């Protein structure tokens, strides 16, 4: 069920600063946006992104994973309840630093996107920028993909490329890639939602 104006209802899951989340929220303000942001969820109550989203007038909720201990599925079930309550149709992971169980992934099959700071299939997982520099790569970038059970393995929707400069450090490269992420993710989510809206 879409918004009254026909836009796809998206939720954004974050764990930290939320700069990609901010880019997604800002892009959703365009009248022609194919999606609206119904909810921001964080597993980390101290995530800086929560205050940023609230300042933009977006509903936020923190569901701390720590009280759930090792029971990842129970934490995910608590998240799922909130997604269903807001009639969310698409989930965008944006710096959500939790490994997902098959339970949640299967519930959102074909409807959950992630952004990863490398040119997948290169460098899944962590420390992508230092690995790209150590390999002597000439370029790096970011990837928006559908989430499947394998970490950072799902079908690729779109990528953006940036050069790796001779004096780059992992931090300077991360900054350049992050700027590219902010352009890529809203474009990819918008195109994805426009497509599912037309189904
Ligand atoms: C981004 O670079 C995102 O690609 C990365 O975390 C950062 C979050 O920044 N995600 C992953 O590494 C997921 N495996 P943000 O909170 O400012 O958007």
mmCIF file of C-alpha atoms and ligand atoms in Angstrom:
data_model
loop_
_atom_site.group_PDB
_atom_site.id
_atom_site.type_symbol
_atom_site.label_atom_id
_atom_site.label_comp_id
_atom_site.label_asym_id
_atom_site.label_seq_id
_atom_site.Cartn_x
_atom_site.Cartn_y
_atom_site.Cartn_z
ATOM 1 C CA UNK A 1 0.000 0.000 0.000
ATOM 2 C CA UNK A 2 1.567 3.295 -1.106
ATOM 3 C CA UNK A 3 1.121 6.791 0.273
ATOM 4 C CA UNK A 4 -2.005 8.645 -0.781
ATOM 5 C CA UNK A 5 0.171 10.418 -3.353
ATOM 6 C CA UNK A 6 1.347 7.071 -4.756
ATOM 7 C CA UNK A 7 4.849 7.192 -3.357
ATOM 8 C CA UNK A 8 6.466 4.044 -2.030
ATOM 9 C CA UNK A 9 6.813 4.046 1.757
ATOM 10 C CA UNK A 10 10.483 3.502 2.666
ATOM 11 C CA UNK A 11 12.155 2.907 6.014
ATOM 12 C CA UNK A 12 15.846 3.643 6.552
ATOM 13 C CA UNK A 13 17.881 1.541 8.978
ATOM 14 C CA UNK A 14 20.994 3.164 10.445
ATOM 15 C CA UNK A 15 23.610 2.587 13.137
ATOM 16 C CA UNK A 16 25.682 5.767 13.048
ATOM 17 C CA UNK A 17 26.144 9.212 11.549
ATOM 18 C CA UNK A 18 23.381 8.875 9.010
ATOM 19 C CA UNK A 19 24.849 10.937 6.188
ATOM 20 C CA UNK A 20 23.406 8.565 3.577
ATOM 21 C CA UNK A 21 20.097 8.664 5.447
ATOM 22 C CA UNK A 22 20.156 12.471 5.255
ATOM 23 C CA UNK A 23 20.764 12.349 1.505
ATOM 24 C CA UNK A 24 17.822 9.941 1.127
ATOM 25 C CA UNK A 25 15.510 12.133 3.223
ATOM 26 C CA UNK A 26 16.489 15.300 1.352
ATOM 27 C CA UNK A 27 15.903 13.657 -2.024
ATOM 28 C CA UNK A 28 12.480 12.410 -0.867
ATOM 29 C CA UNK A 29 11.377 16.056 -0.548
ATOM 30 C CA UNK A 30 11.403 16.525 -4.305
ATOM 31 C CA UNK A 31 7.808 16.478 -5.521
ATOM 32 C CA UNK A 32 8.706 13.934 -8.175
ATOM 33 C CA UNK A 33 10.313 11.518 -5.695
ATOM 34 C CA UNK A 34 9.058 7.933 -6.114
ATOM 35 C CA UNK A 35 9.449 7.261 -2.389
ATOM 36 C CA UNK A 36 8.682 8.862 0.957
ATOM 37 C CA UNK A 37 10.536 8.152 4.198
ATOM 38 C CA UNK A 38 8.031 6.708 6.664
ATOM 39 C CA UNK A 39 10.475 5.787 9.432
ATOM 40 C CA UNK A 40 14.126 5.759 10.492
ATOM 41 C CA UNK A 41 15.167 2.880 12.763
ATOM 42 C CA UNK A 42 18.478 2.576 14.593
ATOM 43 C CA UNK A 43 19.855 -0.337 16.580
ATOM 44 C CA UNK A 44 22.065 2.203 18.338
ATOM 45 C CA UNK A 45 20.210 4.697 20.559
ATOM 46 C CA UNK A 46 23.215 7.059 20.351
ATOM 47 C CA UNK A 47 23.323 7.133 16.550
ATOM 48 C CA UNK A 48 23.844 10.718 15.400
ATOM 49 C CA UNK A 49 21.465 10.107 12.514
ATOM 50 C CA UNK A 50 18.449 9.836 14.829
ATOM 51 C CA UNK A 51 18.556 13.528 15.763
ATOM 52 C CA UNK A 52 19.194 14.512 12.136
ATOM 53 C CA UNK A 53 16.134 12.590 10.960
ATOM 54 C CA UNK A 54 13.949 14.002 13.728
ATOM 55 C CA UNK A 55 15.110 17.528 12.796
ATOM 56 C CA UNK A 56 13.877 16.811 9.272
ATOM 57 C CA UNK A 57 10.466 15.844 10.633
ATOM 58 C CA UNK A 58 10.875 12.109 10.060
ATOM 59 C CA UNK A 59 9.645 9.650 12.666
ATOM 60 C CA UNK A 60 12.502 7.817 14.377
ATOM 61 C CA UNK A 61 12.762 4.853 16.671
ATOM 62 C CA UNK A 62 15.740 3.289 18.439
ATOM 63 C CA UNK A 63 15.585 -0.439 19.089
ATOM 64 C CA UNK A 64 18.744 -1.226 21.010
ATOM 65 C CA UNK A 65 20.075 -4.659 20.057
ATOM 66 C CA UNK A 66 21.947 -5.131 23.346
ATOM 67 C CA UNK A 67 19.034 -6.233 25.577
ATOM 68 C CA UNK A 68 18.377 -9.037 23.067
ATOM 69 C CA UNK A 69 21.829 -10.525 23.660
ATOM 70 C CA UNK A 70 22.641 -13.206 21.105
ATOM 71 C CA UNK A 71 19.047 -13.493 19.911
ATOM 72 C CA UNK A 72 19.374 -11.594 16.628
ATOM 73 C CA UNK A 73 16.017 -12.784 15.371
ATOM 74 C CA UNK A 74 14.210 -11.429 18.429
ATOM 75 C CA UNK A 75 15.762 -8.013 17.805
ATOM 76 C CA UNK A 76 14.807 -8.192 14.147
ATOM 77 C CA UNK A 77 11.259 -9.226 15.079
ATOM 78 C CA UNK A 78 10.977 -6.062 17.176
ATOM 79 C CA UNK A 79 12.174 -4.023 14.189
ATOM 80 C CA UNK A 80 9.762 -5.854 11.880
ATOM 81 C CA UNK A 81 6.788 -4.976 14.102
ATOM 82 C CA UNK A 82 7.588 -1.270 13.711
ATOM 83 C CA UNK A 83 8.049 -1.580 9.944
ATOM 84 C CA UNK A 84 4.699 -3.299 9.574
ATOM 85 C CA UNK A 85 2.999 -0.777 11.833
ATOM 86 C CA UNK A 86 4.068 2.020 9.410
ATOM 87 C CA UNK A 87 3.086 -0.021 6.321
ATOM 88 C CA UNK A 88 6.668 0.120 5.062
ATOM 89 C CA UNK A 89 7.145 -1.271 1.563
ATOM 90 C CA UNK A 90 10.892 -0.900 1.000
ATOM 91 C CA UNK A 91 13.782 -0.949 3.468
ATOM 92 C CA UNK A 92 17.019 0.950 2.787
ATOM 93 C CA UNK A 93 20.011 -0.038 4.912
ATOM 94 C CA UNK A 94 22.249 3.017 5.309
ATOM 95 C CA UNK A 95 25.260 2.255 7.462
ATOM 96 C CA UNK A 96 23.282 -0.398 9.364
ATOM 97 C CA UNK A 97 26.113 -2.349 10.934
ATOM 98 C CA UNK A 98 24.232 -5.518 11.921
ATOM 99 C CA UNK A 99 24.473 -8.851 10.196
ATOM 100 C CA UNK A 100 20.939 -9.834 9.265
ATOM 101 C CA UNK A 101 19.510 -13.287 9.814
ATOM 102 C CA UNK A 102 17.709 -15.202 7.062
ATOM 103 C CA UNK A 103 14.509 -14.529 9.016
ATOM 104 C CA UNK A 104 14.514 -10.780 8.271
ATOM 105 C CA UNK A 105 16.154 -11.089 4.854
ATOM 106 C CA UNK A 106 13.450 -13.491 3.640
ATOM 107 C CA UNK A 107 10.698 -11.163 4.820
ATOM 108 C CA UNK A 108 12.128 -8.364 2.653
ATOM 109 C CA UNK A 109 13.289 -10.382 -0.319
ATOM 110 C CA UNK A 110 13.481 -8.078 -3.342
ATOM 111 C CA UNK A 111 12.480 -5.100 -1.181
ATOM 112 C CA UNK A 112 15.592 -4.394 0.888
ATOM 113 C CA UNK A 113 18.514 -2.334 -0.433
ATOM 114 C CA UNK A 114 21.975 -1.692 0.983
ATOM 115 C CA UNK A 115 24.801 0.666 0.142
ATOM 116 C CA UNK A 116 28.331 -0.656 0.440
ATOM 117 C CA UNK A 117 31.518 1.421 0.143
ATOM 118 C CA UNK A 118 33.284 -0.593 -2.559
ATOM 119 C CA UNK A 119 32.855 -1.661 -6.146
ATOM 120 C CA UNK A 120 31.263 -5.017 -5.357
ATOM 121 C CA UNK A 121 32.011 -7.857 -5.872
ATOM 122 C CA UNK A 122 35.355 -6.377 -4.756
ATOM 123 C CA UNK A 123 35.836 -5.966 -1.004
ATOM 124 C CA UNK A 124 32.688 -7.143 0.742
ATOM 125 C CA UNK A 125 32.750 -6.686 4.519
ATOM 126 C CA UNK A 126 34.787 -4.122 6.424
ATOM 127 C CA UNK A 127 37.928 -2.021 5.772
ATOM 128 C CA UNK A 128 37.113 -1.641 2.114
ATOM 129 C CA UNK A 129 39.211 1.492 1.555
ATOM 130 C CA UNK A 130 42.459 0.195 3.019
ATOM 131 C CA UNK A 131 42.041 -3.008 1.021
ATOM 132 C CA UNK A 132 41.511 -1.082 -2.236
ATOM 133 C CA UNK A 133 44.599 1.061 -1.583
ATOM 134 C CA UNK A 134 46.724 -1.947 -0.572
ATOM 135 C CA UNK A 135 45.728 -3.733 -3.775
ATOM 136 C CA UNK A 136 46.999 -0.779 -5.833
ATOM 137 C CA UNK A 137 43.594 -0.211 -7.442
ATOM 138 C CA UNK A 138 43.223 2.863 -9.658
ATOM 139 C CA UNK A 139 39.612 3.400 -8.663
ATOM 140 C CA UNK A 140 37.198 2.760 -5.841
ATOM 141 C CA UNK A 141 33.522 3.454 -5.410
ATOM 142 C CA UNK A 142 30.244 2.352 -3.934
ATOM 143 C CA UNK A 143 27.469 -0.075 -4.757
ATOM 144 C CA UNK A 144 23.740 -0.185 -4.118
ATOM 145 C CA UNK A 145 22.490 -3.757 -4.129
ATOM 146 C CA UNK A 146 19.546 -5.887 -3.096
ATOM 147 C CA UNK A 147 20.074 -7.645 0.213
ATOM 148 C CA UNK A 148 20.301 -11.429 0.163
ATOM 149 C CA UNK A 149 21.529 -13.899 2.776
ATOM 150 C CA UNK A 150 25.183 -13.652 1.749
ATOM 151 C CA UNK A 151 26.832 -10.509 3.131
ATOM 152 C CA UNK A 152 27.180 -7.832 0.402
ATOM 153 C CA UNK A 153 26.319 -10.428 -2.244
ATOM 154 C CA UNK A 154 22.915 -9.491 -3.644
ATOM 155 C CA UNK A 155 22.154 -8.318 -7.194
ATOM 156 C CA UNK A 156 23.777 -4.980 -7.990
ATOM 157 C CA UNK A 157 21.396 -2.120 -8.798
ATOM 158 C CA UNK A 158 23.897 0.696 -9.414
ATOM 159 C CA UNK A 159 27.473 1.808 -8.759
ATOM 160 C CA UNK A 160 29.473 5.045 -8.682
ATOM 161 C CA UNK A 161 33.236 5.227 -9.259
ATOM 162 C CA UNK A 162 35.879 7.595 -7.887
ATOM 163 C CA UNK A 163 39.626 7.690 -8.574
ATOM 164 C CA UNK A 164 42.159 6.555 -5.987
ATOM 165 C CA UNK A 165 44.837 9.265 -5.826
ATOM 166 C CA UNK A 166 48.530 8.521 -5.192
ATOM 167 C CA UNK A 167 48.571 10.121 -1.725
ATOM 168 C CA UNK A 168 45.209 8.720 -0.578
ATOM 169 C CA UNK A 169 44.809 7.348 2.915
ATOM 170 C CA UNK A 170 41.848 5.143 3.874
ATOM 171 C CA UNK A 171 40.306 8.252 5.480
ATOM 172 C CA UNK A 172 40.710 10.534 2.459
ATOM 173 C CA UNK A 173 39.399 7.823 0.149
ATOM 174 C CA UNK A 174 36.468 7.144 2.496
ATOM 175 C CA UNK A 175 35.520 10.817 2.285
ATOM 176 C CA UNK A 176 35.557 10.802 -1.534
ATOM 177 C CA UNK A 177 33.554 7.569 -1.680
ATOM 178 C CA UNK A 178 31.029 8.852 0.885
ATOM 179 C CA UNK A 179 30.372 11.938 -1.254
ATOM 180 C CA UNK A 180 29.712 9.601 -4.189
ATOM 181 C CA UNK A 181 27.379 7.507 -1.992
ATOM 182 C CA UNK A 182 25.267 10.582 -1.301
ATOM 183 C CA UNK A 183 24.686 11.022 -5.024
ATOM 184 C CA UNK A 184 24.214 7.349 -5.805
ATOM 185 C CA UNK A 185 21.845 6.100 -3.113
ATOM 186 C CA UNK A 186 18.945 8.552 -3.633
ATOM 187 C CA UNK A 187 19.163 7.995 -7.392
ATOM 188 C CA UNK A 188 19.183 4.190 -7.011
ATOM 189 C CA UNK A 189 16.379 4.095 -4.425
ATOM 190 C CA UNK A 190 14.267 6.450 -6.511
ATOM 191 C CA UNK A 191 14.722 4.345 -9.659
ATOM 192 C CA UNK A 192 13.981 1.153 -7.711
ATOM 193 C CA UNK A 193 10.782 2.580 -6.178
ATOM 194 C CA UNK A 194 9.615 3.992 -9.505
ATOM 195 C CA UNK A 195 9.993 0.489 -10.913
ATOM 196 C CA UNK A 196 8.090 -1.326 -8.168
ATOM 197 C CA UNK A 197 5.376 1.358 -8.209
ATOM 198 C CA UNK A 198 4.738 0.597 -11.850
ATOM 199 C CA UNK A 199 4.337 -3.171 -11.259
HETATM 200 C C1 LIG B 1 28.826 4.387 4.573
HETATM 201 O O1 LIG B 1 30.090 4.542 3.979
HETATM 202 C C2 LIG B 1 28.199 3.070 4.147
HETATM 203 O O2 LIG B 1 28.477 2.720 2.807
HETATM 204 C C3 LIG B 1 28.900 2.128 5.085
HETATM 205 O O3 LIG B 1 28.921 2.791 6.325
HETATM 206 C C4 LIG B 1 28.960 4.197 6.087
HETATM 207 C C5 LIG B 1 27.811 4.836 6.845
HETATM 208 O O4 LIG B 1 27.907 6.236 6.830
HETATM 209 N N1 LIG B 1 28.201 0.882 5.160
HETATM 210 C C6 LIG B 1 28.804 -0.284 5.322
HETATM 211 O O5 LIG B 1 30.008 -0.406 5.443
HETATM 212 C C7 LIG B 1 27.864 -1.477 5.363
HETATM 213 N N2 LIG B 1 28.588 -2.692 5.225
HETATM 214 P P1 LIG B 1 26.625 7.139 7.150
HETATM 215 O O6 LIG B 1 26.051 6.625 8.480
HETATM 216 O O7 LIG B 1 27.170 8.525 7.275
HETATM 217 O O8 LIG B 1 25.645 6.982 6.030
#
